Amino acid sequence: MIPHLYAMDSQTKAQELLSKILSSSSSPSTISTTCDAIEDFLQKHTVDQKRSFFSIAFPSLICKVFGFDEVFSSLKSTSSWIDQIQALNDSELELRVFNLLSPFGTLFSSIHSVDRNCLVKYVFPVERLPEWIRFMLQSEKDCRVLADLCPLFKDRVKEDSVKGTFQVQLNVFEYYMFWFAYYPVCRGNSDNSNAVVVKKSRRFRLENWTSSFPVLAGGVSHVPGGQKLGCGLYIRLLYAYLHAFVPNYGVEAHQPYRSSLLHYSSGYDGALALQMEFMVYTLIHFWLVDNDFSPLSVNVCKSFGVTVPFRAVLGETPPPSGLGEVLMLFVKYLNSSWVALNHDSETIDLTGTPRSRASSSVDFLKSTSVLTQMGSGCSVASWNSLIQRPLYRFILRTFLFCPVDTYIRNASQVFSLWISYIEPWKASVEEFADLDAFIGQSPRRLGDEKNHTRDTIKDNGQSASGYTSSWESYVLSNYLFYSSLVMHFLGFAHKFLHTDVEAIIQMVLKVLNILTSSRELRDLMKKVDAAFHSRSLVSSPLVVDNLHKYVPSIREQLQDWEDGLCENDADGSFLHDNWNQDLRLLSDGEDGGQQLLQVLLDLF
């Protein structure tokens, strides 16, 4: 009888919490009071009793934090806690909400304890999943292999015995992270619906551009100021989650917190590896892949006998807008190991050639456990190999599919993301200092250990300001970002020149400056290009023998990363008539990069 009474009491108090959460939007004081009430409930109840909170009140808490409506179908204007913090510029309230949602607080500690006992399961709405996943779930055959194709859905896709459909079942941690990842996607879609109506990109040939020059005298068009993402709160939460759940083994500062922050013993490393894997794949598929009509490696699909005919369904759809800021942090964090290794004056080298590394995420996970991979110091190669293809296609689809008659703001954010990725030597180990400082205000933060490690890294000196030979392996493994993608960008520049001349000029100059700023980088580019176009394996003055081993991988990447694209996708650009089926950046022919750049300069 007593356990039953305790259960009834916890349910009653959870209902009271639900009412408090639903009415917590009137003032900062009520939000703070609600945070206190939630933490008080979780601290005073046992793990079994906490089930009531996560069953009754937690979904509504997610609604309030992110501003989703009651059925999670959209965002309410200025109704979320994030919006209110931004509007009020209330740093005290921001810290209070951050402490509630941080991975170091009572809420997440309770989440972990509830998940360890498998007390609560949620069904995530299919219509809020990445678009390619939504289409996969419509086919029973595809659902059967989805877990093999995408580790994110391993043991999470279940059949509804009543409806006969398939659904995604998640524990509390996973459910929250899915909504957390969906927030900027939903925000971008909401902003798009309130902006100008975007029409399908029309054919816009080079011969028409000269007639658009009189319009350019009217000045440079700019995007009206949009709403910033959570006034920094969302970015700070993202960094805290990455820091806690995706330990960066290239920077020792991240590792000491694993057991203490999550309250796990060393014997729970398996669960930690799963959380790390889940976090990375969630952000990749919600942000980078989402509506990509070729979401998976071609070889992976062939190996499982799966055909993904998303081209006809998703078509020429650009990625969701407004993801530049969050993707910048995500990609920089995963790549920060490169900077750390450079600080130790080590030559950055990856295991094997890009061909051996450019396997799918499936191969990566099957080869050995994630934790073993990360523990052996391979995080640099592992993270980079996971994000290469989706990041390349994300940037490429933005350049190709951004409609002519839309604003250039989103493309500018994606351009900045690309520049950051191809210029890692400009990164600094101190670029996360402000975020580290904010996280340090959390009561459960082990600040002394963090500061000690950061000081150690700082003593090693600042990041190199330019390309050096230590970055050779990085450039070789990401060669298409420096060659093929440049060609696509120049086509984009042709397409948008009439829209924002000043912005396009600055972009082009930035890319040219990166590619020409270092003699070593220029020589490396020329040698790889010569090896790529060499008709025989006989060495020439420009071909270095050991670069030939990269050619098969680069060819495979070029076919795979640009899978499904055709010349119609280059509508409005020089590439419409000269599709980039080969590496032509350094070619001086009529379809080469020099000619494309010369035509663009003539238009300037």
Coordinates of C-alpha atoms in Angstrom, one line a residue:
M1 CA 0.0 0.0 0.0
I2 CA 2.8 2.4 0.9
P3 CA 4.5 2.2 -2.5
H4 CA 1.2 2.8 -4.2
L5 CA 0.6 5.9 -2.1
Y6 CA 4.1 7.1 -3.0
A7 CA 3.4 6.5 -6.6
M8 CA 0.1 8.4 -6.4
D9 CA 1.9 11.3 -4.6
S10 CA 4.6 11.6 -7.3
Q11 CA 1.9 11.6 -10.0
T12 CA 0.0 14.3 -8.2
K13 CA 3.1 16.4 -7.8
A14 CA 4.0 15.8 -11.5
Q15 CA 0.6 17.1 -12.5
E16 CA 1.2 20.2 -10.4
L17 CA 4.5 20.7 -12.1
L18 CA 2.8 20.4 -15.4
S19 CA 0.4 23.2 -14.5
K20 CA 3.3 25.3 -13.4
I21 CA 5.3 24.7 -16.6
L22 CA 2.3 25.5 -18.8
S23 CA 1.8 28.8 -17.0
S24 CA 5.5 29.8 -16.8
S25 CA 5.6 32.2 -19.7
S26 CA 4.4 35.3 -18.0
S27 CA 7.6 36.6 -16.4
P28 CA 11.2 35.8 -15.7
S29 CA 10.3 35.2 -12.0
T30 CA 7.8 32.4 -12.9
I31 CA 10.4 30.8 -15.2
S32 CA 13.0 30.8 -12.4
T33 CA 10.4 29.5 -10.0
T34 CA 9.5 26.7 -12.4
C35 CA 13.1 25.7 -12.7
D36 CA 13.4 25.6 -9.0
A37 CA 10.3 23.4 -8.7
I38 CA 11.5 21.0 -11.3
E39 CA 14.9 20.5 -9.6
D40 CA 13.2 20.3 -6.2
F41 CA 10.9 17.5 -7.4
L42 CA 13.8 15.5 -9.0
Q43 CA 16.0 15.9 -5.9
K44 CA 13.3 14.6 -3.5
H45 CA 12.0 11.6 -5.4
T46 CA 13.4 8.2 -6.1
V47 CA 14.2 7.0 -9.6
D48 CA 10.9 5.1 -9.9
Q49 CA 9.0 8.2 -8.8
K50 CA 10.8 10.4 -11.3
R51 CA 9.0 8.4 -14.0
S52 CA 5.9 10.4 -13.3
F53 CA 7.7 13.7 -14.1
F54 CA 9.1 12.4 -17.4
S55 CA 5.8 10.8 -18.4
I56 CA 3.6 13.7 -17.5
A57 CA 5.5 17.0 -17.4
F58 CA 8.7 16.6 -19.5
P59 CA 7.2 16.9 -23.0
S60 CA 5.5 20.2 -21.9
L61 CA 8.9 21.4 -20.6
I62 CA 10.4 20.8 -24.0
C63 CA 7.5 22.8 -25.6
K64 CA 8.1 25.7 -23.3
V65 CA 11.9 25.8 -23.7
F66 CA 11.8 25.7 -27.5
G67 CA 8.5 27.3 -28.1
F68 CA 6.8 24.3 -29.9
D69 CA 3.1 24.2 -29.8
E70 CA 1.3 21.5 -27.8
V71 CA 1.7 18.9 -30.6
F72 CA 5.2 19.9 -31.5
S73 CA 4.1 20.8 -35.0
S74 CA 5.4 24.4 -35.2
L75 CA 7.1 27.2 -33.3
K76 CA 5.1 29.8 -31.4
S77 CA 6.3 33.4 -32.0
T78 CA 8.1 34.8 -28.9
S79 CA 6.6 32.2 -26.6
S80 CA 9.6 30.0 -25.8
W81 CA 12.0 30.5 -22.9
I82 CA 14.8 31.0 -25.4
D83 CA 12.9 33.8 -27.1
Q84 CA 12.1 35.5 -23.8
I85 CA 15.7 35.4 -22.6
Q86 CA 16.7 36.9 -25.9
A87 CA 14.1 39.7 -25.9
L88 CA 14.8 40.6 -22.2
N89 CA 18.6 40.2 -22.5
D90 CA 18.4 38.8 -19.0
S91 CA 21.8 37.1 -18.3
E92 CA 20.6 36.0 -14.8
L93 CA 17.6 34.2 -16.3
E94 CA 19.7 32.8 -19.1
L95 CA 22.1 31.2 -16.5
R96 CA 19.2 29.8 -14.5
V97 CA 17.7 28.1 -17.6
F98 CA 21.1 26.9 -18.7
N99 CA 21.8 25.3 -15.3
L100 CA 18.5 23.5 -15.5
L101 CA 19.2 22.1 -19.0
S102 CA 23.0 21.7 -18.7
P103 CA 24.5 18.2 -18.8
F104 CA 25.9 18.9 -15.4
G105 CA 22.7 19.5 -13.5
T106 CA 20.0 17.7 -11.6
L107 CA 17.7 17.2 -14.7
F108 CA 20.3 15.4 -16.8
S109 CA 21.4 13.3 -13.8
S110 CA 17.8 12.2 -13.4
I111 CA 17.5 11.5 -17.2
H112 CA 20.5 9.2 -17.0
S113 CA 19.2 7.4 -13.9
V114 CA 15.8 6.9 -15.5
D115 CA 17.3 5.7 -18.8
R116 CA 19.6 3.2 -17.0
N117 CA 16.5 1.6 -15.6
C118 CA 14.6 1.8 -18.9
L119 CA 11.6 3.4 -17.2
V120 CA 10.3 5.7 -20.0
K121 CA 10.0 5.5 -23.8
Y122 CA 8.7 8.1 -26.2
V123 CA 7.6 7.9 -29.8
F124 CA 9.1 10.7 -31.9
P125 CA 6.7 12.2 -34.5
V126 CA 7.6 10.9 -37.9
E127 CA 6.8 14.2 -39.6
R128 CA 9.6 15.9 -37.5
L129 CA 12.3 13.5 -38.6
P130 CA 14.9 14.3 -41.3
E131 CA 13.0 14.1 -44.6
W132 CA 14.9 11.2 -46.0
I133 CA 14.1 9.1 -42.9
R134 CA 10.4 10.0 -43.2
F135 CA 10.4 8.4 -46.7
M136 CA 12.3 5.4 -45.5
L137 CA 9.8 4.7 -42.8
Q138 CA 7.0 4.4 -45.4
S139 CA 8.5 1.2 -46.7
E140 CA 8.7 -2.0 -44.6
K141 CA 11.6 -3.2 -46.7
D142 CA 13.6 0.0 -46.1
C143 CA 12.7 -0.1 -42.4
R144 CA 14.2 -3.5 -42.0
V145 CA 17.7 -2.3 -43.2
L146 CA 17.5 1.3 -41.8
A147 CA 19.4 0.3 -38.7
D148 CA 22.2 -1.1 -40.8
L149 CA 22.3 1.9 -43.1
C150 CA 22.2 4.5 -40.3
P151 CA 23.5 3.6 -36.8
L152 CA 21.3 6.4 -35.4
F153 CA 18.3 4.2 -35.8
K154 CA 19.7 0.9 -34.5
D155 CA 17.2 -0.7 -32.1
R156 CA 15.1 2.4 -32.3
V157 CA 12.7 1.7 -35.2
K158 CA 9.8 -0.4 -34.0
E159 CA 6.6 -1.6 -35.7
D160 CA 3.3 -0.4 -34.3
S161 CA 1.4 -3.6 -33.9
V162 CA -1.9 -1.8 -33.9
K163 CA -1.4 0.6 -36.9
G164 CA 1.0 -1.6 -38.8
T165 CA 3.3 1.3 -39.3
F166 CA 6.9 1.9 -38.1
Q167 CA 7.8 4.4 -35.5
V168 CA 11.0 5.7 -33.8
Q169 CA 11.1 4.9 -30.1
L170 CA 13.5 6.8 -27.9
N171 CA 14.6 7.0 -24.3
V172 CA 14.5 10.3 -22.4
F173 CA 18.0 11.4 -23.4
E174 CA 17.4 10.6 -27.0
Y175 CA 14.0 12.1 -27.1
Y176 CA 15.3 15.4 -25.8
M177 CA 18.3 15.5 -28.1
F178 CA 16.1 14.9 -31.2
W179 CA 13.9 17.9 -30.2
F180 CA 17.1 19.9 -29.4
A181 CA 18.5 19.2 -32.9
Y182 CA 15.1 19.8 -34.6
Y183 CA 14.8 23.3 -33.0
P184 CA 17.1 25.3 -35.5
V185 CA 15.6 23.3 -38.4
C186 CA 12.1 24.3 -37.4
R187 CA 13.3 27.9 -36.7
G188 CA 14.8 28.1 -40.2
N189 CA 11.6 26.8 -41.8
S190 CA 9.5 29.2 -39.8
D191 CA 11.7 32.1 -40.8
N192 CA 11.5 31.0 -44.5
S193 CA 7.7 31.0 -44.3
N194 CA 7.7 34.6 -43.1
A195 CA 10.2 35.8 -45.7
V196 CA 9.7 36.3 -49.3
V197 CA 8.1 33.6 -51.4
V198 CA 10.9 31.7 -53.0
K199 CA 10.2 30.7 -56.5
K200 CA 11.8 27.8 -58.4
S201 CA 15.2 28.9 -59.8
R202 CA 14.7 30.0 -63.3
R203 CA 17.2 29.5 -66.1
F204 CA 19.6 32.5 -66.1
R205 CA 22.3 32.3 -68.7
L206 CA 25.5 34.3 -69.0
E207 CA 24.3 36.3 -72.0
N208 CA 21.4 37.7 -69.8
W209 CA 23.7 39.0 -67.1
T210 CA 25.0 42.0 -68.9
S211 CA 21.4 43.4 -69.1
S212 CA 21.2 43.3 -65.3
F213 CA 24.1 45.7 -64.7
P214 CA 22.0 48.9 -64.7
V215 CA 20.1 47.5 -61.7
L216 CA 23.3 47.1 -59.8
A217 CA 23.8 50.8 -59.4
G218 CA 20.9 50.9 -57.0
G219 CA 23.2 49.5 -54.3
V220 CA 23.9 46.3 -52.5
S221 CA 20.9 44.3 -51.3
H222 CA 21.0 43.2 -47.7
V223 CA 18.9 40.8 -45.7
P224 CA 16.7 42.4 -43.1
G225 CA 17.9 41.6 -39.6
G226 CA 16.5 38.2 -38.5
Q227 CA 16.1 36.8 -35.1
K228 CA 19.3 35.5 -33.6
L229 CA 19.4 32.0 -32.4
G230 CA 18.5 32.1 -28.7
C231 CA 20.7 35.1 -27.8
G232 CA 23.5 32.6 -27.3
L233 CA 21.7 30.2 -24.9
Y234 CA 21.1 27.6 -27.6
I235 CA 24.8 27.8 -28.7
R236 CA 26.0 27.5 -25.1
L237 CA 23.8 24.5 -24.6
L238 CA 25.1 22.9 -27.8
Y239 CA 28.6 23.4 -26.7
A240 CA 27.9 22.0 -23.3
Y241 CA 26.3 18.9 -24.7
L242 CA 29.2 18.4 -27.2
H243 CA 31.7 18.9 -24.4
A244 CA 30.0 16.4 -22.1
F245 CA 28.7 13.7 -24.5
V246 CA 31.3 13.9 -27.3
P247 CA 34.6 13.9 -25.5
N248 CA 37.3 15.3 -27.8
Y249 CA 40.3 13.1 -27.2
G250 CA 42.5 15.4 -29.2
V251 CA 42.2 17.9 -26.4
E252 CA 42.7 16.4 -23.0
A253 CA 40.5 19.0 -21.4
H254 CA 37.4 17.1 -22.4
Q255 CA 38.2 13.7 -21.1
P256 CA 38.5 14.1 -17.3
Y257 CA 34.8 15.0 -17.0
R258 CA 33.3 11.8 -18.5
S259 CA 32.7 9.8 -15.4
S260 CA 32.2 12.7 -13.0
L261 CA 29.8 14.8 -15.0
L262 CA 27.6 12.0 -16.0
H263 CA 27.9 10.2 -12.6
Y264 CA 29.0 7.0 -14.3
S265 CA 31.7 4.6 -13.3
S266 CA 34.4 3.4 -15.7
G267 CA 32.3 0.3 -16.2
Y268 CA 29.6 2.3 -18.0
D269 CA 31.9 3.3 -20.9
G270 CA 29.7 1.3 -23.3
A271 CA 26.7 3.6 -22.6
L272 CA 29.0 6.6 -22.9
A273 CA 30.1 5.4 -26.3
L274 CA 26.5 5.0 -27.4
Q275 CA 25.6 8.5 -26.2
M276 CA 28.6 9.9 -28.1
E277 CA 27.7 8.1 -31.2
F278 CA 24.0 9.1 -30.9
M279 CA 24.8 12.8 -30.4
V280 CA 27.1 13.1 -33.4
Y281 CA 24.8 11.2 -35.8
T282 CA 21.7 13.1 -34.6
L283 CA 23.3 16.4 -35.4
I284 CA 24.6 15.1 -38.7
H285 CA 21.3 13.8 -40.0
F286 CA 19.1 16.6 -38.7
W287 CA 21.4 19.4 -39.8
L288 CA 23.6 18.3 -42.7
V289 CA 21.7 15.4 -44.3
D290 CA 17.9 16.1 -43.7
N291 CA 16.4 16.7 -47.2
D292 CA 19.4 15.5 -49.2
F293 CA 18.2 13.3 -52.1
S294 CA 21.4 11.2 -51.8
P295 CA 21.7 10.9 -48.0
L296 CA 23.9 7.8 -47.9
S297 CA 27.1 6.6 -49.6
V298 CA 26.4 4.9 -52.9
N299 CA 28.5 2.0 -52.0
V300 CA 26.7 1.5 -48.7
C301 CA 23.3 1.4 -50.5
K302 CA 24.6 -1.0 -53.1
S303 CA 26.0 -3.3 -50.4
F304 CA 22.6 -3.6 -48.8
G305 CA 20.7 -3.7 -52.0
V306 CA 18.8 -0.5 -51.2
T307 CA 17.6 2.0 -53.8
V308 CA 16.8 5.5 -52.5
P309 CA 14.8 7.3 -55.2
F310 CA 14.6 10.5 -53.3
R311 CA 15.7 12.6 -56.3
A312 CA 12.2 12.7 -57.7
V313 CA 10.6 13.4 -54.3
L314 CA 13.0 16.0 -52.7
G315 CA 14.2 17.5 -56.0
E316 CA 16.3 20.6 -56.1
T317 CA 15.7 21.6 -52.5
P318 CA 18.3 23.6 -50.7
P319 CA 19.2 22.7 -47.1
P320 CA 17.2 24.4 -44.3
S321 CA 18.3 28.0 -43.7
G322 CA 19.8 29.4 -40.6
L323 CA 22.0 26.5 -39.7
G324 CA 25.3 28.3 -40.3
E325 CA 25.9 29.3 -36.7
V326 CA 25.2 25.9 -35.1
L327 CA 27.0 24.0 -37.9
M328 CA 30.0 26.3 -37.5
L329 CA 30.3 25.3 -33.8
F330 CA 29.6 21.6 -34.5
V331 CA 32.2 21.3 -37.3
K332 CA 34.8 23.3 -35.5
Y333 CA 34.4 21.2 -32.3
L334 CA 34.8 17.9 -34.2
N335 CA 37.8 19.3 -36.1
S336 CA 39.4 20.9 -33.0
S337 CA 41.7 17.8 -32.6
W338 CA 43.6 19.0 -35.6
V339 CA 44.4 22.2 -33.9
A340 CA 45.4 20.4 -30.7
L341 CA 47.8 18.1 -32.6
N342 CA 49.3 21.1 -34.4
H343 CA 50.0 22.7 -31.0
D344 CA 52.0 19.6 -30.1
S345 CA 54.1 20.1 -33.2
E346 CA 53.1 16.7 -34.6
T347 CA 52.7 16.1 -38.3
I348 CA 49.0 15.4 -38.8
D349 CA 48.6 12.1 -40.5
L350 CA 45.7 9.8 -41.0
T351 CA 45.8 6.1 -41.0
G352 CA 46.0 4.9 -44.6
T353 CA 44.9 6.8 -47.8
P354 CA 41.6 8.6 -48.1
R355 CA 40.3 5.5 -50.0
S356 CA 40.9 3.3 -46.9
R357 CA 39.4 6.0 -44.7
A358 CA 36.6 7.2 -46.8
S359 CA 34.3 4.3 -45.8
S360 CA 30.8 4.9 -44.6
S361 CA 29.8 5.4 -41.0
V362 CA 28.6 1.8 -41.2
D363 CA 32.0 0.5 -41.9
F364 CA 33.5 2.8 -39.3
L365 CA 31.3 1.4 -36.6
K366 CA 31.6 -2.2 -37.7
S367 CA 35.3 -2.2 -37.7
T368 CA 35.6 -1.8 -34.0
S369 CA 33.8 -0.1 -31.1
V370 CA 33.5 3.6 -31.2
L371 CA 35.1 3.9 -27.8
T372 CA 38.1 1.8 -28.8
Q373 CA 38.5 4.0 -31.9
M374 CA 38.4 7.2 -29.9
G375 CA 40.6 5.8 -27.1
S376 CA 43.3 4.9 -29.5
G377 CA 43.7 8.5 -30.6
C378 CA 41.9 8.1 -33.9
S379 CA 39.3 10.7 -33.2
V380 CA 40.8 13.1 -35.7
A381 CA 40.4 10.8 -38.7
S382 CA 37.1 9.3 -37.4
W383 CA 35.2 12.5 -36.9
N384 CA 36.5 14.1 -40.1
S385 CA 35.6 11.0 -42.2
L386 CA 32.1 11.0 -40.8
I387 CA 31.3 14.6 -41.7
Q388 CA 33.1 14.9 -45.0
R389 CA 30.4 13.7 -47.3
P390 CA 27.3 15.3 -45.6
L391 CA 29.2 18.6 -45.2
Y392 CA 30.4 18.6 -48.8
R393 CA 26.9 17.9 -50.1
F394 CA 25.3 20.5 -47.6
I395 CA 27.6 23.2 -49.0
L396 CA 27.2 22.1 -52.6
R397 CA 23.4 21.9 -52.4
T398 CA 23.4 25.4 -51.0
F399 CA 25.5 26.8 -53.8
L400 CA 23.5 24.9 -56.5
F401 CA 19.9 25.1 -55.3
C402 CA 19.7 28.5 -53.7
P403 CA 17.1 30.3 -55.8
V404 CA 18.2 33.3 -57.9
D405 CA 15.4 35.5 -56.5
T406 CA 16.0 34.9 -52.8
Y407 CA 18.3 36.6 -50.3
I408 CA 21.9 35.7 -50.1
R409 CA 22.2 35.6 -46.3
N410 CA 21.9 31.9 -45.8
A411 CA 24.4 31.2 -48.6
S412 CA 26.8 33.7 -46.9
Q413 CA 26.6 31.7 -43.6
V414 CA 27.3 28.4 -45.5
F415 CA 30.2 30.1 -47.3
S416 CA 31.7 31.1 -43.9
L417 CA 31.3 27.5 -42.8
W418 CA 33.1 26.2 -45.9
I419 CA 35.9 28.8 -45.4
S420 CA 36.4 27.8 -41.8
Y421 CA 36.6 24.1 -42.9
I422 CA 39.2 24.6 -45.6
E423 CA 41.3 27.0 -43.4
P424 CA 41.8 25.0 -40.2
W425 CA 45.2 26.5 -39.6
K426 CA 43.5 29.8 -38.8
A427 CA 41.7 28.2 -35.9
S428 CA 42.8 28.9 -32.3
V429 CA 42.7 26.6 -29.3
E430 CA 41.2 29.6 -27.5
E431 CA 38.2 30.1 -29.8
F432 CA 36.0 28.2 -27.3
A433 CA 37.2 30.3 -24.4
D434 CA 34.0 32.3 -24.0
L435 CA 31.9 29.2 -24.1
D436 CA 34.2 27.5 -21.6
A437 CA 33.9 30.4 -19.3
F438 CA 30.1 30.3 -19.4
I439 CA 30.0 26.6 -18.8
G440 CA 32.3 27.3 -15.8
Q441 CA 29.4 29.1 -14.1
S442 CA 27.5 25.8 -13.8
P443 CA 27.6 24.6 -10.2
R444 CA 28.7 21.1 -11.2
R445 CA 31.6 22.2 -13.5
L446 CA 35.0 21.0 -12.6
G447 CA 36.6 24.4 -13.3
D448 CA 40.0 23.8 -11.8
E449 CA 40.8 20.8 -14.0
K450 CA 39.5 22.7 -17.1
N451 CA 41.6 25.8 -16.5
H452 CA 44.7 23.8 -15.8
T453 CA 44.4 21.9 -19.0
R454 CA 43.6 25.0 -21.0
D455 CA 46.6 26.8 -19.6
T456 CA 48.8 23.8 -20.7
I457 CA 47.5 24.1 -24.2
K458 CA 47.9 27.8 -24.3
D459 CA 51.6 27.5 -23.2
N460 CA 52.2 25.5 -26.4
G461 CA 51.7 28.6 -28.5
Q462 CA 49.1 30.0 -30.8
S463 CA 47.8 28.3 -33.9
A464 CA 49.8 28.8 -37.1
S465 CA 48.4 31.6 -39.2
G466 CA 49.0 29.9 -42.5
Y467 CA 49.2 26.6 -44.3
T468 CA 52.2 24.4 -43.4
S469 CA 53.2 20.9 -44.4
S470 CA 51.7 19.5 -41.2
W471 CA 48.3 20.1 -42.8
E472 CA 49.1 18.2 -45.9
S473 CA 47.1 15.1 -44.9
Y474 CA 44.1 17.2 -44.0
V475 CA 44.1 18.9 -47.4
L476 CA 44.6 15.6 -49.3
S477 CA 41.8 13.8 -47.4
N478 CA 39.5 16.8 -48.1
Y479 CA 40.8 17.7 -51.6
L480 CA 37.4 18.2 -53.2
F481 CA 36.7 21.0 -50.8
Y482 CA 39.7 22.8 -52.3
S483 CA 39.1 21.9 -55.9
S484 CA 35.7 20.7 -57.1
L485 CA 33.7 22.8 -54.6
V486 CA 35.6 25.9 -55.7
M487 CA 34.4 25.3 -59.2
H488 CA 30.8 25.0 -58.0
F489 CA 31.3 28.2 -55.9
L490 CA 32.4 30.1 -58.9
G491 CA 29.3 29.0 -60.7
F492 CA 27.3 30.2 -57.7
A493 CA 29.1 33.5 -57.9
H494 CA 28.1 33.9 -61.6
K495 CA 24.5 33.1 -60.6
F496 CA 24.3 35.6 -57.8
L497 CA 26.5 38.4 -59.1
H498 CA 23.6 40.5 -60.1
T499 CA 22.0 40.1 -56.6
D500 CA 24.7 41.3 -54.3
V501 CA 27.9 42.5 -56.1
E502 CA 29.8 43.6 -53.0
A503 CA 29.2 40.3 -51.1
I504 CA 30.1 38.1 -54.1
I505 CA 33.3 40.1 -54.8
Q506 CA 34.4 39.6 -51.1
M507 CA 33.6 35.9 -51.3
V508 CA 35.6 35.3 -54.5
L509 CA 38.6 37.3 -53.1
K510 CA 38.5 35.3 -49.9
V511 CA 38.6 32.0 -51.8
L512 CA 41.4 33.2 -54.1
N513 CA 43.4 34.5 -51.2
I514 CA 43.3 31.1 -49.4
L515 CA 44.3 29.1 -52.5
T516 CA 47.2 31.5 -53.4
S517 CA 48.4 32.6 -50.0
S518 CA 50.9 29.7 -49.6
R519 CA 53.4 28.4 -52.1
E520 CA 53.3 25.0 -50.4
L521 CA 49.6 24.7 -50.8
R522 CA 49.7 25.8 -54.4
D523 CA 52.4 23.2 -55.2
L524 CA 50.4 20.5 -53.4
M525 CA 47.3 21.4 -55.4
K526 CA 49.2 21.3 -58.7
K527 CA 50.8 17.9 -57.9
V528 CA 47.6 16.3 -56.9
D529 CA 45.9 17.7 -60.0
A530 CA 48.7 16.4 -62.2
A531 CA 48.5 13.0 -60.6
F532 CA 44.7 13.0 -61.0
H533 CA 44.9 13.8 -64.7
S534 CA 47.9 11.7 -65.5
R535 CA 47.2 9.0 -68.1
S536 CA 50.0 6.8 -66.8
L537 CA 51.8 6.1 -63.6
V538 CA 55.0 7.5 -65.0
S539 CA 56.2 10.3 -62.8
S540 CA 56.6 13.8 -64.2
P541 CA 58.2 16.8 -62.5
L542 CA 54.8 17.8 -61.1
V543 CA 53.7 14.3 -60.0
V544 CA 55.0 12.9 -56.7
D545 CA 54.7 9.1 -56.7
N546 CA 53.1 8.8 -53.3
L547 CA 50.3 11.1 -54.3
H548 CA 49.1 8.6 -56.9
K549 CA 47.7 6.5 -54.1
Y550 CA 45.2 9.3 -53.4
V551 CA 43.8 9.4 -56.9
P552 CA 41.5 6.4 -56.7
S553 CA 40.0 7.8 -53.5
I554 CA 39.5 11.3 -54.9
R555 CA 37.8 9.8 -58.0
E556 CA 35.5 7.7 -55.8
Q557 CA 34.7 10.7 -53.6
L558 CA 33.9 12.9 -56.7
Q559 CA 31.4 10.3 -57.9
D560 CA 29.9 9.6 -54.5
W561 CA 29.8 13.1 -53.0
E562 CA 28.1 14.5 -56.2
D563 CA 25.8 11.5 -56.6
G564 CA 22.6 12.3 -58.3
L565 CA 23.5 15.7 -59.6
C566 CA 23.1 16.5 -63.3
E567 CA 23.7 19.6 -65.4
N568 CA 20.2 20.9 -64.9
D569 CA 21.2 21.5 -61.2
A570 CA 23.7 24.1 -62.4
D571 CA 20.9 26.2 -63.8
G572 CA 22.1 29.8 -64.0
S573 CA 25.7 29.1 -63.8
F574 CA 28.6 28.6 -66.2
L575 CA 28.6 24.9 -65.2
H576 CA 25.3 24.4 -66.9
D577 CA 27.2 23.9 -70.1
N578 CA 30.4 22.5 -68.6
W579 CA 29.4 20.2 -65.8
N580 CA 32.2 19.5 -63.3
Q581 CA 32.5 15.8 -64.0
D582 CA 36.2 16.1 -63.5
L583 CA 38.7 18.2 -61.5
R584 CA 39.0 21.3 -63.7
L585 CA 39.9 24.1 -61.3
L586 CA 43.5 24.2 -62.6
S587 CA 42.7 23.6 -66.2
D588 CA 43.3 26.4 -68.6
G589 CA 40.8 25.1 -71.2
E590 CA 37.5 26.7 -72.0
D591 CA 35.7 24.6 -69.3
G592 CA 38.4 25.2 -66.7
G593 CA 38.6 27.2 -63.6
Q594 CA 40.8 29.9 -65.1
Q595 CA 38.2 30.6 -67.8
L596 CA 35.3 30.6 -65.4
L597 CA 37.2 33.1 -63.2
Q598 CA 38.1 35.3 -66.1
V599 CA 34.5 35.5 -67.3
L600 CA 33.5 36.5 -63.7
L601 CA 36.2 39.1 -63.5
D602 CA 35.1 40.6 -66.8
L603 CA 31.7 41.0 -65.4
F604 CA 33.0 42.9 -62.4

